[in-house]
Amino acid sequence: MKKRKKGNLEGINLEIVFVGRSNVGKSSFIRELTGKKVKVGKRPGVTLKPHHINYSDLLLTDMPGFGFMSGVKDRKKDIVHDKIVRYLENNAKRVKVAVLVIDGPAFMEIADRWDRRDEIPIDIEMFEFLNELGIDTVVAVNKIDKIKSSEYNQTMDNIAERLGMNPPWKQWTDIIAPVNAKKGDIQSARKLIQTYLHNAKRDDLLKYI
Ligand code: GDP
């Protein structure tokens, strides 16, 4: 890993961002992907700053977790949300790929809860926003070990549908990757990220991911 002065992001040509609600397993996922520990604070969701990992001219950026944060005031949630949106808008040129980590078994219940309050569920809003910015997005559906095998395909179909992709979800395996970050099984998502790097003619970066 090349040393770069903290905060100096000159010479970065390609960036991959990681977004997700607090507690979905985003840190676990990044740790599995890179071998690096990313969580800074002890309390989930309290960190406001993006956290960077730099390899060559590739930047991996762990965005603060959005949505639910225990013990954090609503105002702070809005700040986190606005910061992420602004960061993505400002860096959309070099952000080629986003990984949206979601909590597979909890996704539908949370989305329904937001719907009942007439709010767009934040995961879904983020996915649509990334699409609008033209950022290719991998949806890492995490914690699949907590989904009963008899309900697995239905749950995955529901998630796909809520994100605007017609079921069956298996049509969308170029976007949707079921993972179990806790167990270290993130291969489907890793493959998708690697495919983006390959298509961008950056096979030299595959060794980092
Ligand atoms: P973050 O707040 O999104 O960065 O989430 P963390 O990586 O800190 O994980 C939050 C909690 O979810 C921790 O207790 C993890 O052990 C747990 N977790 C992460 N991935 C998985 C998974 O695939 N399955 C299960 N069952 N738990 C997970």
PDB file of C-alpha atoms and ligand atoms in Angstrom:
ATOM      1  CA  MET A   1       0.000   0.000   0.000  1.00  0.00           C
ATOM      2  CA  LYS A   2       1.433   3.350  -1.061  1.00  0.00           C
ATOM      3  CA  LYS A   3       1.726   5.960   1.644  1.00  0.00           C
ATOM      4  CA  ARG A   4      -0.311   9.044   1.031  1.00  0.00           C
ATOM      5  CA  LYS A   5      -0.607  12.042   3.278  1.00  0.00           C
ATOM      6  CA  LYS A   6      -3.815  11.998   5.236  1.00  0.00           C
ATOM      7  CA  GLY A   7      -6.487  13.894   3.360  1.00  0.00           C
ATOM      8  CA  ASN A   8      -4.450  14.105   0.168  1.00  0.00           C
ATOM      9  CA  LEU A   9      -6.585  12.438  -2.449  1.00  0.00           C
ATOM     10  CA  GLU A  10      -4.748  13.715  -5.509  1.00  0.00           C
ATOM     11  CA  GLY A  11      -4.013  11.173  -8.197  1.00  0.00           C
ATOM     12  CA  ILE A  12      -7.006   9.008  -7.373  1.00  0.00           C
ATOM     13  CA  ASN A  13      -8.603   7.818 -10.587  1.00  0.00           C
ATOM     14  CA  LEU A  14     -11.095   5.340  -9.279  1.00  0.00           C
ATOM     15  CA  GLU A  15     -13.165   5.133  -6.164  1.00  0.00           C
ATOM     16  CA  ILE A  16     -15.433   2.478  -4.721  1.00  0.00           C
ATOM     17  CA  VAL A  17     -17.795   3.624  -1.976  1.00  0.00           C
ATOM     18  CA  PHE A  18     -19.513   1.500   0.644  1.00  0.00           C
ATOM     19  CA  VAL A  19     -22.858   2.657   1.948  1.00  0.00           C
ATOM     20  CA  GLY A  20     -25.463   1.162   4.215  1.00  0.00           C
ATOM     21  CA  ARG A  21     -27.547   1.686   7.303  1.00  0.00           C
ATOM     22  CA  SER A  22     -25.812   1.324  10.633  1.00  0.00           C
ATOM     23  CA  ASN A  23     -25.430  -2.221  11.861  1.00  0.00           C
ATOM     24  CA  VAL A  24     -26.027  -3.967   8.525  1.00  0.00           C
ATOM     25  CA  GLY A  25     -22.512  -5.427   8.658  1.00  0.00           C
ATOM     26  CA  LYS A  26     -20.738  -2.929   6.410  1.00  0.00           C
ATOM     27  CA  SER A  27     -17.551  -2.933   8.507  1.00  0.00           C
ATOM     28  CA  SER A  28     -17.523  -6.723   8.604  1.00  0.00           C
ATOM     29  CA  PHE A  29     -17.943  -6.773   4.837  1.00  0.00           C
ATOM     30  CA  ILE A  30     -15.078  -4.350   4.180  1.00  0.00           C
ATOM     31  CA  ARG A  31     -12.877  -6.231   6.613  1.00  0.00           C
ATOM     32  CA  GLU A  32     -13.504  -9.439   4.690  1.00  0.00           C
ATOM     33  CA  LEU A  33     -12.959  -7.746   1.352  1.00  0.00           C
ATOM     34  CA  THR A  34      -9.701  -6.002   2.193  1.00  0.00           C
ATOM     35  CA  GLY A  35      -8.381  -7.614   5.348  1.00  0.00           C
ATOM     36  CA  LYS A  36      -8.479  -4.179   6.946  1.00  0.00           C
ATOM     37  CA  LYS A  37     -10.348  -3.119  10.016  1.00  0.00           C
ATOM     38  CA  VAL A  38     -12.372  -0.042   9.240  1.00  0.00           C
ATOM     39  CA  LYS A  39     -14.538   0.674  12.221  1.00  0.00           C
ATOM     40  CA  VAL A  40     -13.194   3.639  14.117  1.00  0.00           C
ATOM     41  CA  GLY A  41     -15.670   4.479  16.858  1.00  0.00           C
ATOM     42  CA  LYS A  42     -17.127   1.943  19.238  1.00  0.00           C
ATOM     43  CA  ARG A  43     -20.675   3.152  18.872  1.00  0.00           C
ATOM     44  CA  PRO A  44     -22.321   2.389  15.555  1.00  0.00           C
ATOM     45  CA  GLY A  45     -23.169   5.239  13.258  1.00  0.00           C
ATOM     46  CA  VAL A  46     -21.587   7.996  15.277  1.00  0.00           C
ATOM     47  CA  THR A  47     -18.639   8.591  12.971  1.00  0.00           C
ATOM     48  CA  LEU A  48     -19.472  11.346  10.528  1.00  0.00           C
ATOM     49  CA  LYS A  49     -16.420  11.272   8.315  1.00  0.00           C
ATOM     50  CA  PRO A  50     -15.843   8.913   5.407  1.00  0.00           C
ATOM     51  CA  HIS A  51     -12.981   6.518   6.068  1.00  0.00           C
ATOM     52  CA  HIS A  52     -10.541   5.854   3.249  1.00  0.00           C
ATOM     53  CA  ILE A  53      -8.350   2.940   2.249  1.00  0.00           C
ATOM     54  CA  ASN A  54      -5.967   3.667  -0.594  1.00  0.00           C
ATOM     55  CA  TYR A  55      -4.271   1.252  -2.987  1.00  0.00           C
ATOM     56  CA  SER A  56      -2.336   2.719  -5.914  1.00  0.00           C
ATOM     57  CA  ASP A  57      -4.797   5.136  -7.589  1.00  0.00           C
ATOM     58  CA  LEU A  58      -7.806   3.280  -6.182  1.00  0.00           C
ATOM     59  CA  LEU A  59      -9.686   4.637  -3.209  1.00  0.00           C
ATOM     60  CA  LEU A  60     -12.091   2.605  -1.111  1.00  0.00           C
ATOM     61  CA  THR A  61     -14.380   4.795   0.950  1.00  0.00           C
ATOM     62  CA  ASP A  62     -16.434   3.641   3.892  1.00  0.00           C
ATOM     63  CA  MET A  63     -19.271   6.134   4.297  1.00  0.00           C
ATOM     64  CA  PRO A  64     -20.841   6.716   7.702  1.00  0.00           C
ATOM     65  CA  GLY A  65     -23.764   4.398   8.393  1.00  0.00           C
ATOM     66  CA  PHE A  66     -27.124   6.040   7.837  1.00  0.00           C
ATOM     67  CA  GLY A  67     -30.614   5.508   9.213  1.00  0.00           C
ATOM     68  CA  PHE A  68     -31.099   3.969  12.602  1.00  0.00           C
ATOM     69  CA  MET A  69     -28.570   4.900  15.227  1.00  0.00           C
ATOM     70  CA  SER A  70     -29.303   4.114  18.801  1.00  0.00           C
ATOM     71  CA  GLY A  71     -28.826   7.105  21.025  1.00  0.00           C
ATOM     72  CA  VAL A  72     -28.247   9.464  18.123  1.00  0.00           C
ATOM     73  CA  LYS A  73     -30.607  12.353  17.572  1.00  0.00           C
ATOM     74  CA  ASP A  74     -32.652  12.727  14.388  1.00  0.00           C
ATOM     75  CA  ARG A  75     -30.763  15.878  13.499  1.00  0.00           C
ATOM     76  CA  LYS A  76     -27.524  13.929  13.319  1.00  0.00           C
ATOM     77  CA  LYS A  77     -29.107  11.342  11.060  1.00  0.00           C
ATOM     78  CA  ASP A  78     -30.028  14.117   8.615  1.00  0.00           C
ATOM     79  CA  ILE A  79     -26.477  15.445   8.710  1.00  0.00           C
ATOM     80  CA  VAL A  80     -25.095  11.982   7.893  1.00  0.00           C
ATOM     81  CA  HIS A  81     -27.568  11.581   5.054  1.00  0.00           C
ATOM     82  CA  ASP A  82     -26.809  15.029   3.585  1.00  0.00           C
ATOM     83  CA  LYS A  83     -23.071  14.450   3.884  1.00  0.00           C
ATOM     84  CA  ILE A  84     -23.269  11.191   1.966  1.00  0.00           C
ATOM     85  CA  VAL A  85     -25.403  12.732  -0.761  1.00  0.00           C
ATOM     86  CA  ARG A  86     -23.060  15.697  -1.115  1.00  0.00           C
ATOM     87  CA  TYR A  87     -19.958  13.486  -1.116  1.00  0.00           C
ATOM     88  CA  LEU A  88     -21.374  11.298  -3.871  1.00  0.00           C
ATOM     89  CA  GLU A  89     -22.446  14.280  -5.964  1.00  0.00           C
ATOM     90  CA  ASN A  90     -19.055  15.954  -5.605  1.00  0.00           C
ATOM     91  CA  ASN A  91     -17.097  12.820  -6.434  1.00  0.00           C
ATOM     92  CA  ALA A  92     -19.443  11.138  -8.919  1.00  0.00           C
ATOM     93  CA  LYS A  93     -16.807  11.403 -11.644  1.00  0.00           C
ATOM     94  CA  ARG A  94     -14.307   9.129  -9.962  1.00  0.00           C
ATOM     95  CA  VAL A  95     -16.776   6.989  -8.004  1.00  0.00           C
ATOM     96  CA  LYS A  96     -17.265   4.151 -10.446  1.00  0.00           C
ATOM     97  CA  VAL A  97     -18.826   1.597  -8.158  1.00  0.00           C
ATOM     98  CA  ALA A  98     -20.883   1.680  -4.988  1.00  0.00           C
ATOM     99  CA  VAL A  99     -21.542  -1.245  -2.726  1.00  0.00           C
ATOM    100  CA  LEU A 100     -24.838  -0.874  -0.906  1.00  0.00           C
ATOM    101  CA  VAL A 101     -24.815  -3.261   2.037  1.00  0.00           C
ATOM    102  CA  ILE A 102     -28.271  -4.165   3.314  1.00  0.00           C
ATOM    103  CA  ASP A 103     -29.531  -6.372   6.117  1.00  0.00           C
ATOM    104  CA  GLY A 104     -31.258  -9.155   4.158  1.00  0.00           C
ATOM    105  CA  PRO A 105     -33.538 -10.592   6.847  1.00  0.00           C
ATOM    106  CA  ALA A 106     -34.551  -7.148   8.197  1.00  0.00           C
ATOM    107  CA  PHE A 107     -34.889  -5.313   4.906  1.00  0.00           C
ATOM    108  CA  MET A 108     -38.586  -5.855   4.185  1.00  0.00           C
ATOM    109  CA  GLU A 109     -39.759  -5.105   7.681  1.00  0.00           C
ATOM    110  CA  ILE A 110     -37.797  -1.869   7.803  1.00  0.00           C
ATOM    111  CA  ALA A 111     -38.937  -0.846   4.317  1.00  0.00           C
ATOM    112  CA  ASP A 112     -42.577  -1.501   5.267  1.00  0.00           C
ATOM    113  CA  ARG A 113     -42.193   0.522   8.444  1.00  0.00           C
ATOM    114  CA  TRP A 114     -40.935   3.528   6.481  1.00  0.00           C
ATOM    115  CA  ASP A 115     -43.732   3.083   3.948  1.00  0.00           C
ATOM    116  CA  ARG A 116     -46.319   3.244   6.700  1.00  0.00           C
ATOM    117  CA  ARG A 117     -44.866   6.616   7.712  1.00  0.00           C
ATOM    118  CA  ASP A 118     -45.090   7.725   4.061  1.00  0.00           C
ATOM    119  CA  GLU A 119     -41.338   7.967   3.796  1.00  0.00           C
ATOM    120  CA  ILE A 120     -39.176   6.379   1.127  1.00  0.00           C
ATOM    121  CA  PRO A 121     -37.068   3.698   2.845  1.00  0.00           C
ATOM    122  CA  ILE A 122     -33.544   5.035   3.038  1.00  0.00           C
ATOM    123  CA  ASP A 123     -31.905   1.958   1.455  1.00  0.00           C
ATOM    124  CA  ILE A 124     -34.205   2.249  -1.530  1.00  0.00           C
ATOM    125  CA  GLU A 125     -33.714   5.989  -1.820  1.00  0.00           C
ATOM    126  CA  MET A 126     -29.944   5.497  -1.762  1.00  0.00           C
ATOM    127  CA  PHE A 127     -30.087   2.807  -4.455  1.00  0.00           C
ATOM    128  CA  GLU A 128     -32.163   5.073  -6.713  1.00  0.00           C
ATOM    129  CA  PHE A 129     -29.892   8.028  -6.026  1.00  0.00           C
ATOM    130  CA  LEU A 130     -26.783   6.022  -6.994  1.00  0.00           C
ATOM    131  CA  ASN A 131     -28.508   4.975 -10.207  1.00  0.00           C
ATOM    132  CA  GLU A 132     -29.385   8.597 -10.980  1.00  0.00           C
ATOM    133  CA  LEU A 133     -25.749   9.575 -10.554  1.00  0.00           C
ATOM    134  CA  GLY A 134     -24.769   6.803 -12.968  1.00  0.00           C
ATOM    135  CA  ILE A 135     -22.772   4.925 -10.335  1.00  0.00           C
ATOM    136  CA  ASP A 136     -22.841   1.160 -10.877  1.00  0.00           C
ATOM    137  CA  THR A 137     -24.113  -0.409  -7.689  1.00  0.00           C
ATOM    138  CA  VAL A 138     -23.621  -3.815  -6.134  1.00  0.00           C
ATOM    139  CA  VAL A 139     -26.306  -4.646  -3.576  1.00  0.00           C
ATOM    140  CA  ALA A 140     -24.645  -6.873  -0.978  1.00  0.00           C
ATOM    141  CA  VAL A 141     -27.532  -8.617   0.790  1.00  0.00           C
ATOM    142  CA  ASN A 142     -25.882  -9.460   4.097  1.00  0.00           C
ATOM    143  CA  LYS A 143     -26.793 -11.750   7.010  1.00  0.00           C
ATOM    144  CA  ILE A 144     -28.313 -14.377   4.741  1.00  0.00           C
ATOM    145  CA  ASP A 145     -27.457 -16.942   7.431  1.00  0.00           C
ATOM    146  CA  LYS A 146     -30.407 -15.494   9.360  1.00  0.00           C
ATOM    147  CA  ILE A 147     -32.898 -16.257   6.588  1.00  0.00           C
ATOM    148  CA  LYS A 148     -34.608 -19.672   6.743  1.00  0.00           C
ATOM    149  CA  SER A 149     -33.721 -21.685   3.663  1.00  0.00           C
ATOM    150  CA  SER A 150     -37.429 -22.228   2.915  1.00  0.00           C
ATOM    151  CA  GLU A 151     -37.899 -18.435   2.775  1.00  0.00           C
ATOM    152  CA  TYR A 152     -34.671 -17.582   1.050  1.00  0.00           C
ATOM    153  CA  ASN A 153     -35.798 -17.150  -2.563  1.00  0.00           C
ATOM    154  CA  GLN A 154     -38.980 -15.325  -1.578  1.00  0.00           C
ATOM    155  CA  THR A 155     -37.010 -12.901   0.615  1.00  0.00           C
ATOM    156  CA  MET A 156     -34.510 -12.256  -2.163  1.00  0.00           C
ATOM    157  CA  ASP A 157     -37.345 -11.752  -4.671  1.00  0.00           C
ATOM    158  CA  ASN A 158     -39.022  -9.264  -2.340  1.00  0.00           C
ATOM    159  CA  ILE A 159     -35.805  -7.304  -1.929  1.00  0.00           C
ATOM    160  CA  ALA A 160     -35.218  -7.225  -5.692  1.00  0.00           C
ATOM    161  CA  GLU A 161     -38.764  -6.077  -6.328  1.00  0.00           C
ATOM    162  CA  ARG A 162     -38.576  -3.312  -3.749  1.00  0.00           C
ATOM    163  CA  LEU A 163     -35.427  -2.064  -5.439  1.00  0.00           C
ATOM    164  CA  GLY A 164     -37.241  -1.935  -8.775  1.00  0.00           C
ATOM    165  CA  MET A 165     -35.992  -5.211 -10.254  1.00  0.00           C
ATOM    166  CA  ASN A 166     -38.603  -7.727 -11.367  1.00  0.00           C
ATOM    167  CA  PRO A 167     -38.377 -11.128  -9.705  1.00  0.00           C
ATOM    168  CA  PRO A 168     -37.001 -13.710  -9.860  1.00  0.00           C
ATOM    169  CA  TRP A 169     -33.974 -12.160  -8.212  1.00  0.00           C
ATOM    170  CA  LYS A 170     -31.680 -14.620  -9.979  1.00  0.00           C
ATOM    171  CA  GLN A 171     -32.074 -12.497 -13.112  1.00  0.00           C
ATOM    172  CA  TRP A 172     -30.176  -9.764 -11.324  1.00  0.00           C
ATOM    173  CA  THR A 173     -27.081 -11.521 -10.046  1.00  0.00           C
ATOM    174  CA  ASP A 174     -25.007  -8.884 -11.859  1.00  0.00           C
ATOM    175  CA  ILE A 175     -26.318  -6.441  -9.222  1.00  0.00           C
ATOM    176  CA  ILE A 176     -27.567  -8.456  -6.243  1.00  0.00           C
ATOM    177  CA  ALA A 177     -25.046 -10.499  -4.271  1.00  0.00           C
ATOM    178  CA  PRO A 178     -26.134 -12.516  -1.210  1.00  0.00           C
ATOM    179  CA  VAL A 179     -23.368 -12.531   1.415  1.00  0.00           C
ATOM    180  CA  ASN A 180     -22.573 -13.613   4.939  1.00  0.00           C
ATOM    181  CA  ALA A 181     -19.889 -11.211   6.080  1.00  0.00           C
ATOM    182  CA  LYS A 182     -19.719 -12.688   9.560  1.00  0.00           C
ATOM    183  CA  LYS A 183     -18.684 -16.052   8.205  1.00  0.00           C
ATOM    184  CA  GLY A 184     -16.446 -14.473   5.583  1.00  0.00           C
ATOM    185  CA  ASP A 185     -18.593 -15.564   2.670  1.00  0.00           C
ATOM    186  CA  ILE A 186     -18.654 -12.504   0.435  1.00  0.00           C
ATOM    187  CA  GLN A 187     -17.413 -14.137  -2.750  1.00  0.00           C
ATOM    188  CA  SER A 188     -20.447 -13.239  -4.902  1.00  0.00           C
ATOM    189  CA  ALA A 189     -20.045  -9.518  -4.121  1.00  0.00           C
ATOM    190  CA  ARG A 190     -16.273  -9.648  -4.525  1.00  0.00           C
ATOM    191  CA  LYS A 191     -16.724 -11.159  -7.991  1.00  0.00           C
ATOM    192  CA  LEU A 192     -19.072  -8.357  -9.056  1.00  0.00           C
ATOM    193  CA  ILE A 193     -16.662  -5.672  -7.853  1.00  0.00           C
ATOM    194  CA  GLN A 194     -13.835  -7.420  -9.674  1.00  0.00           C
ATOM    195  CA  THR A 195     -15.907  -7.563 -12.847  1.00  0.00           C
ATOM    196  CA  TYR A 196     -16.314  -3.787 -12.738  1.00  0.00           C
ATOM    197  CA  LEU A 197     -12.556  -3.344 -12.352  1.00  0.00           C
ATOM    198  CA  HIS A 198     -11.953  -5.762 -15.215  1.00  0.00           C
ATOM    199  CA  ASN A 199     -14.431  -3.934 -17.467  1.00  0.00           C
ATOM    200  CA  ALA A 200     -12.716  -0.673 -16.589  1.00  0.00           C
ATOM    201  CA  LYS A 201      -9.507  -2.327 -17.858  1.00  0.00           C
ATOM    202  CA  ARG A 202      -7.995  -2.207 -14.408  1.00  0.00           C
ATOM    203  CA  ASP A 203      -7.022  -5.825 -13.826  1.00  0.00           C
ATOM    204  CA  ASP A 204      -3.937  -4.449 -12.062  1.00  0.00           C
ATOM    205  CA  LEU A 205      -6.219  -3.574  -9.120  1.00  0.00           C
ATOM    206  CA  LEU A 206      -7.797  -7.021  -8.746  1.00  0.00           C
ATOM    207  CA  LYS A 207      -5.141  -8.082  -6.275  1.00  0.00           C
ATOM    208  CA  TYR A 208      -6.412  -5.563  -3.720  1.00  0.00           C
ATOM    209  CA  ILE A 209     -10.015  -6.728  -3.684  1.00  0.00           C
TER     210      ILE A 209
HETATM  211  P1  GDP B   1     -21.850  -1.855  10.509  1.00  0.00           P
HETATM  212  O1  GDP B   1     -22.396  -0.989  11.599  1.00  0.00           O
HETATM  213  O2  GDP B   1     -22.739  -1.846   9.313  1.00  0.00           O
HETATM  214  O3  GDP B   1     -20.426  -1.561  10.145  1.00  0.00           O
HETATM  215  O4  GDP B   1     -21.937  -3.364  11.030  1.00  0.00           O
HETATM  216  P2  GDP B   1     -20.856  -4.349  11.722  1.00  0.00           P
HETATM  217  O5  GDP B   1     -19.926  -4.899  10.708  1.00  0.00           O
HETATM  218  O6  GDP B   1     -20.279  -3.683  12.893  1.00  0.00           O
HETATM  219  O7  GDP B   1     -21.856  -5.534  12.174  1.00  0.00           O
HETATM  220  C1  GDP B   1     -22.983  -5.276  12.976  1.00  0.00           C
HETATM  221  C2  GDP B   1     -23.385  -6.564  13.653  1.00  0.00           C
HETATM  222  O8  GDP B   1     -23.865  -7.493  12.689  1.00  0.00           O
HETATM  223  C3  GDP B   1     -22.228  -7.257  14.380  1.00  0.00           C
HETATM  224  O9  GDP B   1     -22.727  -7.815  15.557  1.00  0.00           O
HETATM  225  C4  GDP B   1     -21.798  -8.326  13.396  1.00  0.00           C
HETATM  226  O10 GDP B   1     -21.207  -9.448  14.021  1.00  0.00           O
HETATM  227  C5  GDP B   1     -23.136  -8.706  12.775  1.00  0.00           C
HETATM  228  N1  GDP B   1     -22.990  -9.272  11.414  1.00  0.00           N
HETATM  229  C6  GDP B   1     -22.267  -8.778  10.398  1.00  0.00           C
HETATM  230  N2  GDP B   1     -22.392  -9.563   9.305  1.00  0.00           N
HETATM  231  C7  GDP B   1     -23.217 -10.572   9.634  1.00  0.00           C
HETATM  232  C8  GDP B   1     -23.732 -11.717   8.939  1.00  0.00           C
HETATM  233  O11 GDP B   1     -23.473 -11.976   7.755  1.00  0.00           O
HETATM  234  N3  GDP B   1     -24.572 -12.540   9.648  1.00  0.00           N
HETATM  235  C9  GDP B   1     -24.895 -12.306  10.941  1.00  0.00           C
HETATM  236  N4  GDP B   1     -25.713 -13.173  11.543  1.00  0.00           N
HETATM  237  N5  GDP B   1     -24.443 -11.251  11.626  1.00  0.00           N
HETATM  238  C10 GDP B   1     -23.601 -10.380  10.985  1.00  0.00           C
END
